[in-house]
mmCIF file of N, CA and C and ligand atoms in Angstrom:
data_model
loop_
_atom_site.group_PDB
_atom_site.id
_atom_site.type_symbol
_atom_site.label_atom_id
_atom_site.label_comp_id
_atom_site.label_asym_id
_atom_site.label_seq_id
_atom_site.Cartn_x
_atom_site.Cartn_y
_atom_site.Cartn_z
ATOM 1 N N MET B 17 0.879 -1.187 -0.041
ATOM 2 C CA MET B 17 -0.005 -0.035 0.024
ATOM 3 C C MET B 17 0.911 1.212 0.008
ATOM 4 N N ALA B 18 0.337 2.269 -0.572
ATOM 5 C CA ALA B 18 1.153 3.443 -0.606
ATOM 6 C C ALA B 18 0.283 4.693 -0.544
ATOM 7 N N GLY B 19 0.834 5.764 -0.013
ATOM 8 C CA GLY B 19 0.153 7.047 0.138
ATOM 9 C C GLY B 19 0.990 8.085 -0.690
ATOM 10 N N HIS B 20 0.753 9.329 -0.315
ATOM 11 C CA HIS B 20 1.535 10.352 -0.947
ATOM 12 C C HIS B 20 2.415 11.123 -0.015
ATOM 13 N N GLU B 21 3.406 11.600 -0.488
ATOM 14 C CA GLU B 21 4.307 12.426 0.279
ATOM 15 C C GLU B 21 4.476 13.775 -0.375
ATOM 16 N N PHE B 22 4.228 14.899 0.404
ATOM 17 C CA PHE B 22 4.391 16.165 -0.168
ATOM 18 C C PHE B 22 5.559 16.899 0.439
ATOM 19 N N SER B 23 6.203 17.670 -0.330
ATOM 20 C CA SER B 23 7.267 18.414 0.157
ATOM 21 C C SER B 23 6.801 19.915 0.413
ATOM 22 N N TYR B 24 7.176 20.417 1.502
ATOM 23 C CA TYR B 24 6.947 21.892 1.779
ATOM 24 C C TYR B 24 8.305 22.523 1.966
ATOM 25 N N LYS B 25 8.528 23.638 1.295
ATOM 26 C CA LYS B 25 9.779 24.309 1.492
ATOM 27 C C LYS B 25 9.612 25.747 1.779
ATOM 28 N N CYS B 26 10.485 26.299 2.594
ATOM 29 C CA CYS B 26 10.397 27.694 2.989
ATOM 30 C C CYS B 26 11.234 28.509 1.946
ATOM 31 N N LYS B 27 10.518 29.555 1.428
ATOM 32 C CA LYS B 27 11.203 30.407 0.407
ATOM 33 C C LYS B 27 12.184 31.327 1.107
ATOM 34 N N HIS B 28 12.053 31.513 2.410
ATOM 35 C CA HIS B 28 12.863 32.443 3.098
ATOM 36 C C HIS B 28 14.178 31.732 3.600
ATOM 37 N N CYS B 29 14.030 30.620 4.284
ATOM 38 C CA CYS B 29 15.310 30.000 4.871
ATOM 39 C C CYS B 29 15.676 28.669 4.292
ATOM 40 N N ALA B 30 14.772 28.232 3.346
ATOM 41 C CA ALA B 30 15.038 26.960 2.561
ATOM 42 C C ALA B 30 14.889 25.713 3.344
ATOM 43 N N PHE B 31 14.279 25.859 4.553
ATOM 44 C CA PHE B 31 13.973 24.590 5.305
ATOM 45 C C PHE B 31 12.963 23.788 4.556
ATOM 46 N N GLU B 32 13.103 22.398 4.519
ATOM 47 C CA GLU B 32 12.190 21.636 3.701
ATOM 48 C C GLU B 32 11.719 20.457 4.609
ATOM 49 N N GLU B 33 10.519 20.044 4.491
ATOM 50 C CA GLU B 33 9.919 19.022 5.303
ATOM 51 C C GLU B 33 9.033 18.180 4.397
ATOM 52 N N TYR B 34 8.881 16.954 4.707
ATOM 53 C CA TYR B 34 7.972 16.046 3.962
ATOM 54 C C TYR B 34 6.767 15.684 4.765
ATOM 55 N N PHE B 35 5.596 15.666 4.179
ATOM 56 C CA PHE B 35 4.386 15.331 4.898
ATOM 57 C C PHE B 35 3.719 14.141 4.191
ATOM 58 N N LYS B 36 3.327 13.183 4.953
ATOM 59 C CA LYS B 36 2.668 12.033 4.377
ATOM 60 C C LYS B 36 1.111 12.268 4.431
ATOM 61 N N GLN B 37 0.507 11.609 3.454
ATOM 62 C CA GLN B 37 -0.975 11.612 3.434
ATOM 63 C C GLN B 37 -1.425 10.324 2.853
ATOM 64 N N GLY B 38 -2.351 9.620 3.531
ATOM 65 C CA GLY B 38 -2.846 8.414 3.009
ATOM 66 C C GLY B 38 -2.551 7.192 3.924
ATOM 67 N N HIS B 39 -2.639 6.086 3.302
ATOM 68 C CA HIS B 39 -2.411 4.831 4.060
ATOM 69 C C HIS B 39 -1.008 4.260 3.822
ATOM 70 N N GLY B 40 -0.458 3.658 4.923
ATOM 71 C CA GLY B 40 0.873 2.932 4.736
ATOM 72 C C GLY B 40 0.661 1.477 4.988
ATOM 73 N N TYR B 41 1.749 0.810 5.163
ATOM 74 C CA TYR B 41 1.701 -0.682 5.313
ATOM 75 C C TYR B 41 1.029 -0.916 6.641
ATOM 76 N N LEU B 42 1.321 -0.265 7.734
ATOM 77 C CA LEU B 42 0.671 -0.470 8.975
ATOM 78 C C LEU B 42 -0.391 0.577 9.282
ATOM 79 N N VAL B 43 -0.227 1.733 8.801
ATOM 80 C CA VAL B 43 -1.220 2.813 9.041
ATOM 81 C C VAL B 43 -2.285 2.747 7.994
ATOM 82 N N ARG B 44 -3.337 2.063 8.311
ATOM 83 C CA ARG B 44 -4.484 1.791 7.338
ATOM 84 C C ARG B 44 -5.652 1.220 8.109
ATOM 85 N N PRO B 45 -6.837 1.145 7.430
ATOM 86 C CA PRO B 45 -7.978 0.645 8.226
ATOM 87 C C PRO B 45 -7.741 -0.836 8.610
ATOM 88 N N GLN B 46 -8.082 -1.166 9.775
ATOM 89 C CA GLN B 46 -7.829 -2.599 10.239
ATOM 90 C C GLN B 46 -8.742 -3.001 11.391
ATOM 91 N N SER B 47 -8.885 -4.246 11.551
ATOM 92 C CA SER B 47 -9.683 -4.739 12.635
ATOM 93 C C SER B 47 -8.803 -4.838 13.933
ATOM 94 N N PHE B 48 -9.435 -5.058 15.027
ATOM 95 C CA PHE B 48 -8.754 -5.133 16.314
ATOM 96 C C PHE B 48 -7.732 -6.273 16.233
ATOM 97 N N GLN B 49 -8.159 -7.403 15.717
ATOM 98 C CA GLN B 49 -7.356 -8.556 15.624
ATOM 99 C C GLN B 49 -6.025 -8.232 14.800
ATOM 100 N N GLU B 50 -6.160 -7.561 13.676
ATOM 101 C CA GLU B 50 -5.049 -7.169 12.809
ATOM 102 C C GLU B 50 -4.101 -6.222 13.592
ATOM 103 N N TYR B 51 -4.772 -5.339 14.275
ATOM 104 C CA TYR B 51 -4.037 -4.347 15.060
ATOM 105 C C TYR B 51 -3.188 -5.042 16.126
ATOM 106 N N LYS B 52 -3.783 -5.985 16.772
ATOM 107 C CA LYS B 52 -3.105 -6.703 17.859
ATOM 108 C C LYS B 52 -1.981 -7.583 17.281
ATOM 109 N N ASN B 53 -2.245 -8.187 16.094
ATOM 110 C CA ASN B 53 -1.248 -9.091 15.548
ATOM 111 C C ASN B 53 -0.023 -8.339 15.092
ATOM 112 N N THR B 54 -0.175 -7.056 14.694
ATOM 113 C CA THR B 54 1.098 -6.305 14.310
ATOM 114 C C THR B 54 2.043 -6.200 15.472
ATOM 115 N N ASN B 55 1.558 -6.211 16.641
ATOM 116 C CA ASN B 55 2.424 -6.252 17.826
ATOM 117 C C ASN B 55 3.392 -5.079 17.878
ATOM 118 N N GLN B 56 2.907 -3.903 17.464
ATOM 119 C CA GLN B 56 3.731 -2.783 17.495
ATOM 120 C C GLN B 56 3.030 -1.637 18.121
ATOM 121 N N LYS B 57 3.864 -0.786 18.767
ATOM 122 C CA LYS B 57 3.211 0.411 19.280
ATOM 123 C C LYS B 57 3.057 1.398 18.143
ATOM 124 N N LEU B 58 1.948 1.197 17.484
ATOM 125 C CA LEU B 58 1.671 2.017 16.285
ATOM 126 C C LEU B 58 1.278 3.401 16.523
ATOM 127 N N PHE B 59 0.417 3.581 17.615
ATOM 128 C CA PHE B 59 -0.177 4.883 17.886
ATOM 129 C C PHE B 59 0.332 5.406 19.276
ATOM 130 N N HIS B 60 -0.056 6.611 19.551
ATOM 131 C CA HIS B 60 0.133 7.188 20.896
ATOM 132 C C HIS B 60 -0.573 6.334 21.911
ATOM 133 N N TYR B 61 0.070 6.276 23.093
ATOM 134 C CA TYR B 61 -0.588 5.329 24.117
ATOM 135 C C TYR B 61 -2.006 5.702 24.528
ATOM 136 N N GLU B 62 -2.376 7.001 24.376
ATOM 137 C CA GLU B 62 -3.779 7.310 24.744
ATOM 138 C C GLU B 62 -4.808 6.739 23.840
ATOM 139 N N ILE B 63 -4.459 6.759 22.485
ATOM 140 C CA ILE B 63 -5.355 6.140 21.536
ATOM 141 C C ILE B 63 -5.280 4.606 21.664
ATOM 142 N N HIS B 64 -4.114 4.119 21.920
ATOM 143 C CA HIS B 64 -3.982 2.632 22.167
ATOM 144 C C HIS B 64 -4.911 2.218 23.260
ATOM 145 N N ASN B 65 -4.872 2.917 24.424
ATOM 146 C CA ASN B 65 -5.673 2.535 25.569
ATOM 147 C C ASN B 65 -7.224 2.657 25.224
ATOM 148 N N LYS B 66 -7.482 3.656 24.421
ATOM 149 C CA LYS B 66 -8.875 3.873 24.059
ATOM 150 C C LYS B 66 -9.364 2.705 23.177
ATOM 151 N N ILE B 67 -8.474 2.247 22.317
ATOM 152 C CA ILE B 67 -8.843 1.144 21.398
ATOM 153 C C ILE B 67 -9.057 -0.110 22.289
ATOM 154 N N VAL B 68 -8.193 -0.415 23.203
ATOM 155 C CA VAL B 68 -8.314 -1.560 24.042
ATOM 156 C C VAL B 68 -9.580 -1.524 24.880
ATOM 157 N N ARG B 69 -9.843 -0.359 25.380
ATOM 158 C CA ARG B 69 -11.143 -0.171 26.198
ATOM 159 C C ARG B 69 -12.391 -0.374 25.376
ATOM 160 N N LEU B 70 -12.403 0.329 24.249
ATOM 161 C CA LEU B 70 -13.628 0.237 23.384
ATOM 162 C C LEU B 70 -13.856 -1.139 22.813
ATOM 163 N N TYR B 71 -12.747 -1.884 22.710
ATOM 164 C CA TYR B 71 -12.908 -3.243 22.062
ATOM 165 C C TYR B 71 -13.703 -4.157 23.030
ATOM 166 N N LEU B 72 -13.619 -3.865 24.328
ATOM 167 C CA LEU B 72 -14.441 -4.681 25.348
ATOM 168 C C LEU B 72 -15.945 -4.580 25.107
ATOM 169 N N THR B 73 -16.365 -3.395 24.682
ATOM 170 C CA THR B 73 -17.867 -3.269 24.519
ATOM 171 C C THR B 73 -18.207 -3.183 23.018
ATOM 172 N N HIS B 74 -17.150 -3.092 22.164
ATOM 173 C CA HIS B 74 -17.434 -2.994 20.665
ATOM 174 C C HIS B 74 -16.469 -3.964 19.979
ATOM 175 N N PRO B 75 -16.695 -5.278 20.100
ATOM 176 C CA PRO B 75 -15.699 -6.208 19.456
ATOM 177 C C PRO B 75 -15.546 -6.156 17.977
ATOM 178 N N ASP B 76 -16.543 -5.499 17.318
ATOM 179 C CA ASP B 76 -16.427 -5.386 15.837
ATOM 180 C C ASP B 76 -15.959 -4.041 15.350
ATOM 181 N N LEU B 77 -15.245 -3.382 16.268
ATOM 182 C CA LEU B 77 -14.756 -1.976 15.873
ATOM 183 C C LEU B 77 -13.715 -2.056 14.760
ATOM 184 N N THR B 78 -13.675 -1.038 13.969
ATOM 185 C CA THR B 78 -12.672 -0.929 12.950
ATOM 186 C C THR B 78 -11.740 0.263 13.333
ATOM 187 N N ILE B 79 -10.477 0.054 13.179
ATOM 188 C CA ILE B 79 -9.539 1.099 13.478
ATOM 189 C C ILE B 79 -9.069 1.743 12.055
ATOM 190 N N ASN B 80 -9.553 2.906 11.904
ATOM 191 C CA ASN B 80 -9.251 3.578 10.552
ATOM 192 C C ASN B 80 -8.077 4.496 10.821
ATOM 193 N N ALA B 81 -6.989 4.095 10.403
ATOM 194 C CA ALA B 81 -5.750 4.961 10.539
ATOM 195 C C ALA B 81 -5.280 5.482 9.151
ATOM 196 N N THR B 82 -5.002 6.827 9.241
ATOM 197 C CA THR B 82 -4.522 7.485 8.004
ATOM 198 C C THR B 82 -3.583 8.535 8.372
ATOM 199 N N PHE B 83 -2.515 8.678 7.554
ATOM 200 C CA PHE B 83 -1.600 9.816 7.760
ATOM 201 C C PHE B 83 -2.358 11.065 7.234
ATOM 202 N N GLN B 84 -2.375 12.111 8.072
ATOM 203 C CA GLN B 84 -3.076 13.343 7.674
ATOM 204 C C GLN B 84 -2.163 14.537 8.061
ATOM 205 N N VAL B 85 -2.373 15.666 7.431
ATOM 206 C CA VAL B 85 -1.755 16.882 7.738
ATOM 207 C C VAL B 85 -2.651 17.808 8.405
ATOM 208 N N TYR B 86 -2.182 18.288 9.600
ATOM 209 C CA TYR B 86 -3.033 19.186 10.400
ATOM 210 C C TYR B 86 -2.273 20.569 10.374
ATOM 211 N N LYS B 87 -3.120 21.603 10.672
ATOM 212 C CA LYS B 87 -2.513 22.906 10.797
ATOM 213 C C LYS B 87 -3.051 23.565 12.162
ATOM 214 N N CYS B 88 -2.164 24.274 12.721
ATOM 215 C CA CYS B 88 -2.572 25.065 13.953
ATOM 216 C C CYS B 88 -3.245 26.270 13.473
ATOM 217 N N PRO B 89 -4.490 26.504 13.935
ATOM 218 C CA PRO B 89 -5.221 27.757 13.503
ATOM 219 C C PRO B 89 -4.545 29.040 13.980
ATOM 220 N N LYS B 90 -3.809 28.988 15.077
ATOM 221 C CA LYS B 90 -3.131 30.170 15.519
ATOM 222 C C LYS B 90 -1.751 30.376 14.985
ATOM 223 N N CYS B 91 -0.967 29.299 14.979
ATOM 224 C CA CYS B 91 0.464 29.471 14.504
ATOM 225 C C CYS B 91 0.592 29.248 12.997
ATOM 226 N N ASN B 92 -0.411 28.625 12.360
ATOM 227 C CA ASN B 92 -0.332 28.295 10.967
ATOM 228 C C ASN B 92 0.810 27.329 10.646
ATOM 229 N N ILE B 93 1.258 26.602 11.665
ATOM 230 C CA ILE B 93 2.241 25.555 11.384
ATOM 231 C C ILE B 93 1.665 24.232 11.050
ATOM 232 N N LEU B 94 2.334 23.520 10.152
ATOM 233 C CA LEU B 94 1.769 22.189 9.696
ATOM 234 C C LEU B 94 2.241 21.083 10.597
ATOM 235 N N HIS B 95 1.464 20.045 10.849
ATOM 236 C CA HIS B 95 1.842 18.928 11.643
ATOM 237 C C HIS B 95 1.416 17.631 10.880
ATOM 238 N N ASP B 96 2.314 16.719 10.769
ATOM 239 C CA ASP B 96 2.023 15.367 10.145
ATOM 240 C C ASP B 96 1.613 14.463 11.276
ATOM 241 N N LYS B 97 0.403 13.934 11.166
ATOM 242 C CA LYS B 97 -0.085 13.052 12.292
ATOM 243 C C LYS B 97 -0.832 11.856 11.714
ATOM 244 N N VAL B 98 -0.984 10.892 12.588
ATOM 245 C CA VAL B 98 -1.762 9.649 12.220
ATOM 246 C C VAL B 98 -3.165 9.875 12.771
ATOM 247 N N GLN B 99 -4.166 10.129 11.919
ATOM 248 C CA GLN B 99 -5.498 10.195 12.397
ATOM 249 C C GLN B 99 -6.057 8.818 12.670
ATOM 250 N N VAL B 100 -6.685 8.609 13.772
ATOM 251 C CA VAL B 100 -7.303 7.331 14.091
ATOM 252 C C VAL B 100 -8.726 7.496 14.400
ATOM 253 N N THR B 101 -9.634 6.971 13.576
ATOM 254 C CA THR B 101 -11.049 7.029 13.779
ATOM 255 C C THR B 101 -11.495 5.631 14.076
ATOM 256 N N LEU B 102 -12.214 5.503 15.174
ATOM 257 C CA LEU B 102 -12.679 4.105 15.612
ATOM 258 C C LEU B 102 -14.220 4.098 15.243
ATOM 259 N N THR B 103 -14.528 3.144 14.406
ATOM 260 C CA THR B 103 -15.975 3.014 14.012
ATOM 261 C C THR B 103 -16.469 1.577 14.243
ATOM 262 N N GLU B 104 -17.772 1.476 14.328
ATOM 263 C CA GLU B 104 -18.400 0.174 14.364
ATOM 264 C C GLU B 104 -19.582 0.293 13.368
ATOM 265 N N GLY B 105 -19.496 -0.394 12.257
ATOM 266 C CA GLY B 105 -20.462 -0.276 11.209
ATOM 267 C C GLY B 105 -20.455 1.160 10.704
ATOM 268 N N ASP B 106 -21.516 1.852 10.691
ATOM 269 C CA ASP B 106 -21.485 3.275 10.262
ATOM 270 C C ASP B 106 -21.286 4.272 11.337
ATOM 271 N N LYS B 107 -21.220 3.705 12.569
ATOM 272 C CA LYS B 107 -21.178 4.576 13.735
ATOM 273 C C LYS B 107 -19.748 4.922 14.088
ATOM 274 N N SER B 108 -19.504 6.224 14.323
ATOM 275 C CA SER B 108 -18.244 6.685 14.711
ATOM 276 C C SER B 108 -18.132 6.661 16.283
ATOM 277 N N LEU B 109 -17.171 6.000 16.702
ATOM 278 C CA LEU B 109 -17.021 5.856 18.270
ATOM 279 C C LEU B 109 -16.073 6.889 18.826
ATOM 280 N N HIS B 110 -15.038 7.156 18.080
ATOM 281 C CA HIS B 110 -13.950 8.008 18.633
ATOM 282 C C HIS B 110 -13.058 8.539 17.460
ATOM 283 N N THR B 111 -12.553 9.740 17.570
ATOM 284 C CA THR B 111 -11.520 10.255 16.729
ATOM 285 C C THR B 111 -10.508 10.952 17.575
ATOM 286 N N ASN B 112 -9.219 10.626 17.230
ATOM 287 C CA ASN B 112 -8.197 11.338 18.054
ATOM 288 C C ASN B 112 -8.041 12.755 17.653
ATOM 289 N N ARG B 113 -7.682 13.551 18.646
ATOM 290 C CA ARG B 113 -7.450 14.980 18.405
ATOM 291 C C ARG B 113 -6.006 15.330 18.788
ATOM 292 N N PHE B 114 -5.535 16.408 18.203
ATOM 293 C CA PHE B 114 -4.172 16.824 18.478
ATOM 294 C C PHE B 114 -4.074 18.262 18.910
ATOM 295 N N LYS B 115 -3.159 18.549 19.715
ATOM 296 C CA LYS B 115 -2.870 19.905 20.132
ATOM 297 C C LYS B 115 -1.572 20.333 19.603
ATOM 298 N N CYS B 116 -1.526 21.680 19.335
ATOM 299 C CA CYS B 116 -0.235 22.263 18.864
ATOM 300 C C CYS B 116 0.720 22.210 19.975
ATOM 301 N N ASN B 117 2.002 21.781 19.651
ATOM 302 C CA ASN B 117 3.005 21.663 20.677
ATOM 303 C C ASN B 117 3.589 23.053 21.138
ATOM 304 N N ARG B 118 3.140 24.077 20.372
ATOM 305 C CA ARG B 118 3.758 25.447 20.757
ATOM 306 C C ARG B 118 2.583 26.249 21.541
ATOM 307 N N CYS B 119 1.327 26.217 21.020
ATOM 308 C CA CYS B 119 0.413 27.147 21.711
ATOM 309 C C CYS B 119 -0.788 26.363 22.301
ATOM 310 N N LYS B 120 -0.855 25.016 22.142
ATOM 311 C CA LYS B 120 -1.808 24.183 22.726
ATOM 312 C C LYS B 120 -3.203 24.274 22.040
ATOM 313 N N SER B 121 -3.304 25.086 20.928
ATOM 314 C CA SER B 121 -4.616 25.094 20.292
ATOM 315 C C SER B 121 -4.859 23.741 19.624
ATOM 316 N N ARG B 122 -6.112 23.459 19.443
ATOM 317 C CA ARG B 122 -6.482 22.194 18.783
ATOM 318 C C ARG B 122 -6.185 22.296 17.220
ATOM 319 N N LEU B 123 -5.456 21.338 16.775
ATOM 320 C CA LEU B 123 -5.122 21.365 15.348
ATOM 321 C C LEU B 123 -6.324 21.034 14.497
ATOM 322 N N LYS B 124 -6.269 21.630 13.252
ATOM 323 C CA LYS B 124 -7.344 21.371 12.359
ATOM 324 C C LYS B 124 -6.894 20.541 11.196
ATOM 325 N N LEU B 125 -7.728 19.630 10.852
ATOM 326 C CA LEU B 125 -7.354 18.811 9.635
ATOM 327 C C LEU B 125 -7.358 19.743 8.403
ATOM 328 N N THR B 126 -6.326 19.478 7.598
ATOM 329 C CA THR B 126 -6.089 20.439 6.465
ATOM 330 C C THR B 126 -6.148 19.636 5.184
ATOM 331 N N ASN B 127 -6.818 20.280 4.169
ATOM 332 C CA ASN B 127 -6.682 19.743 2.826
ATOM 333 C C ASN B 127 -5.521 20.289 2.180
ATOM 334 N N ILE B 128 -4.529 19.399 2.110
ATOM 335 C CA ILE B 128 -3.203 19.831 1.672
ATOM 336 C C ILE B 128 -3.161 20.242 0.183
ATOM 337 N N HIS B 129 -4.180 19.758 -0.580
ATOM 338 C CA HIS B 129 -4.264 20.049 -1.992
ATOM 339 C C HIS B 129 -4.669 21.544 -2.194
ATOM 340 N N ARG B 130 -5.408 22.093 -1.189
ATOM 341 C CA ARG B 130 -5.853 23.459 -1.300
ATOM 342 C C ARG B 130 -4.946 24.439 -0.520
ATOM 343 N N LEU B 131 -4.188 23.939 0.333
ATOM 344 C CA LEU B 131 -3.429 24.771 1.242
ATOM 345 C C LEU B 131 -2.113 25.291 0.494
ATOM 346 N N LYS B 132 -2.018 26.539 0.312
ATOM 347 C CA LYS B 132 -0.920 27.088 -0.491
ATOM 348 C C LYS B 132 0.289 27.549 0.364
ATOM 349 N N LYS B 133 -0.088 28.235 1.385
ATOM 350 C CA LYS B 133 0.986 28.766 2.263
ATOM 351 C C LYS B 133 0.798 28.473 3.688
ATOM 352 N N ALA B 134 1.842 28.256 4.457
ATOM 353 C CA ALA B 134 1.783 28.024 5.880
ATOM 354 C C ALA B 134 3.060 28.702 6.512
ATOM 355 N N ARG B 135 3.103 28.558 7.781
ATOM 356 C CA ARG B 135 4.236 29.249 8.540
ATOM 357 C C ARG B 135 5.419 28.276 8.527
ATOM 358 N N CYS B 136 6.569 28.731 8.291
ATOM 359 C CA CYS B 136 7.731 27.966 8.394
ATOM 360 C C CYS B 136 8.056 27.660 9.879
ATOM 361 N N PRO B 137 8.307 26.450 10.257
ATOM 362 C CA PRO B 137 8.490 26.130 11.710
ATOM 363 C C PRO B 137 9.922 26.596 12.186
ATOM 364 N N VAL B 138 10.805 26.873 11.281
ATOM 365 C CA VAL B 138 12.163 27.307 11.628
ATOM 366 C C VAL B 138 12.288 28.806 11.743
ATOM 367 N N CYS B 139 11.932 29.542 10.706
ATOM 368 C CA CYS B 139 12.189 31.031 10.705
ATOM 369 C C CYS B 139 10.904 31.792 11.060
ATOM 370 N N GLY B 140 9.726 31.118 10.986
ATOM 371 C CA GLY B 140 8.482 31.691 11.427
ATOM 372 C C GLY B 140 7.766 32.550 10.361
ATOM 373 N N LYS B 141 8.307 32.659 9.194
ATOM 374 C CA LYS B 141 7.708 33.437 8.145
ATOM 375 C C LYS B 141 6.612 32.668 7.433
ATOM 376 N N ILE B 142 5.574 33.424 6.944
ATOM 377 C CA ILE B 142 4.565 32.738 6.124
ATOM 378 C C ILE B 142 5.089 32.570 4.716
ATOM 379 N N SER B 143 6.113 31.731 4.570
ATOM 380 C CA SER B 143 6.729 31.627 3.274
ATOM 381 C C SER B 143 6.943 30.028 3.023
ATOM 382 N N TYR B 144 6.130 29.255 3.666
ATOM 383 C CA TYR B 144 6.183 27.783 3.532
ATOM 384 C C TYR B 144 5.289 27.406 2.460
ATOM 385 N N GLN B 145 5.882 26.769 1.423
ATOM 386 C CA GLN B 145 4.965 26.479 0.220
ATOM 387 C C GLN B 145 5.257 25.043 -0.195
ATOM 388 N N ARG B 146 4.157 24.493 -0.694
ATOM 389 C CA ARG B 146 4.244 23.110 -1.222
ATOM 390 C C ARG B 146 4.948 23.246 -2.614
ATOM 391 N N GLN B 147 5.820 22.316 -2.723
ATOM 392 C CA GLN B 147 6.642 22.129 -3.903
ATOM 393 C C GLN B 147 5.846 21.428 -5.009
ATOM 394 N N LYS B 148 5.820 21.986 -6.162
ATOM 395 C CA LYS B 148 5.148 21.309 -7.315
ATOM 396 C C LYS B 148 6.078 20.120 -7.786
ATOM 397 N N MET B 149 5.392 19.142 -8.203
ATOM 398 C CA MET B 149 6.072 17.942 -8.801
ATOM 399 C C MET B 149 6.956 17.286 -7.761
ATOM 400 N N GLN B 150 6.641 17.344 -6.536
ATOM 401 C CA GLN B 150 7.411 16.699 -5.476
ATOM 402 C C GLN B 150 6.582 15.635 -4.779
ATOM 403 N N VAL B 151 5.518 15.172 -5.447
ATOM 404 C CA VAL B 151 4.703 14.140 -4.845
ATOM 405 C C VAL B 151 5.445 12.802 -5.003
ATOM 406 N N ARG B 152 5.705 12.202 -3.919
ATOM 407 C CA ARG B 152 6.462 10.929 -3.949
ATOM 408 C C ARG B 152 5.591 9.784 -3.355
ATOM 409 N N LEU B 153 5.740 8.646 -3.864
ATOM 410 C CA LEU B 153 5.061 7.427 -3.313
ATOM 411 C C LEU B 153 5.984 6.938 -2.205
ATOM 412 N N TRP B 154 5.487 6.407 -1.159
ATOM 413 C CA TRP B 154 6.289 5.841 -0.085
ATOM 414 C C TRP B 154 5.569 4.626 0.421
ATOM 415 N N GLN B 155 6.316 3.824 1.128
ATOM 416 C CA GLN B 155 5.768 2.698 1.794
ATOM 417 C C GLN B 155 6.278 2.555 3.219
ATOM 418 N N SER B 156 5.357 2.422 4.152
ATOM 419 C CA SER B 156 5.755 2.173 5.547
ATOM 420 C C SER B 156 4.629 1.608 6.368
HETATM 421 ZN ZN1 ZN L 209 -0.120 26.641 17.535
HETATM 422 ZN ZN1 ZN L 210 11.893 29.469 7.006
#
């Protein structure tokens, strides 16, 4: 399985970062059994504990994991995170949320295809831009 990787580069200080979006080899929709069998600490311990707890009352839950890009509404800094949505049938049980490590605001899921500029995490200027033709396929 493969997702996309986007490059963002600062026009001011030339700092460059890659953001993943989509599914990977382990980060993908899976059942509790599949998740348990991978035997890896795939997610943050809080979401891991949530999965284990919800499984007791929702044995058919699906763990929908996807690499997503989030943006802090205050700092305008981008963050690459694994979004985990726990569902049972059509019902959504839980979605993990993230806080900005600088200002503690709740991060917003971003449509990276529409996002043109963001703040550079190194120099702080709004000159962080997605590079054209830098979409790479990756596996993990
Ligand atoms: Zn922030
Ligand atoms: Zn910069």
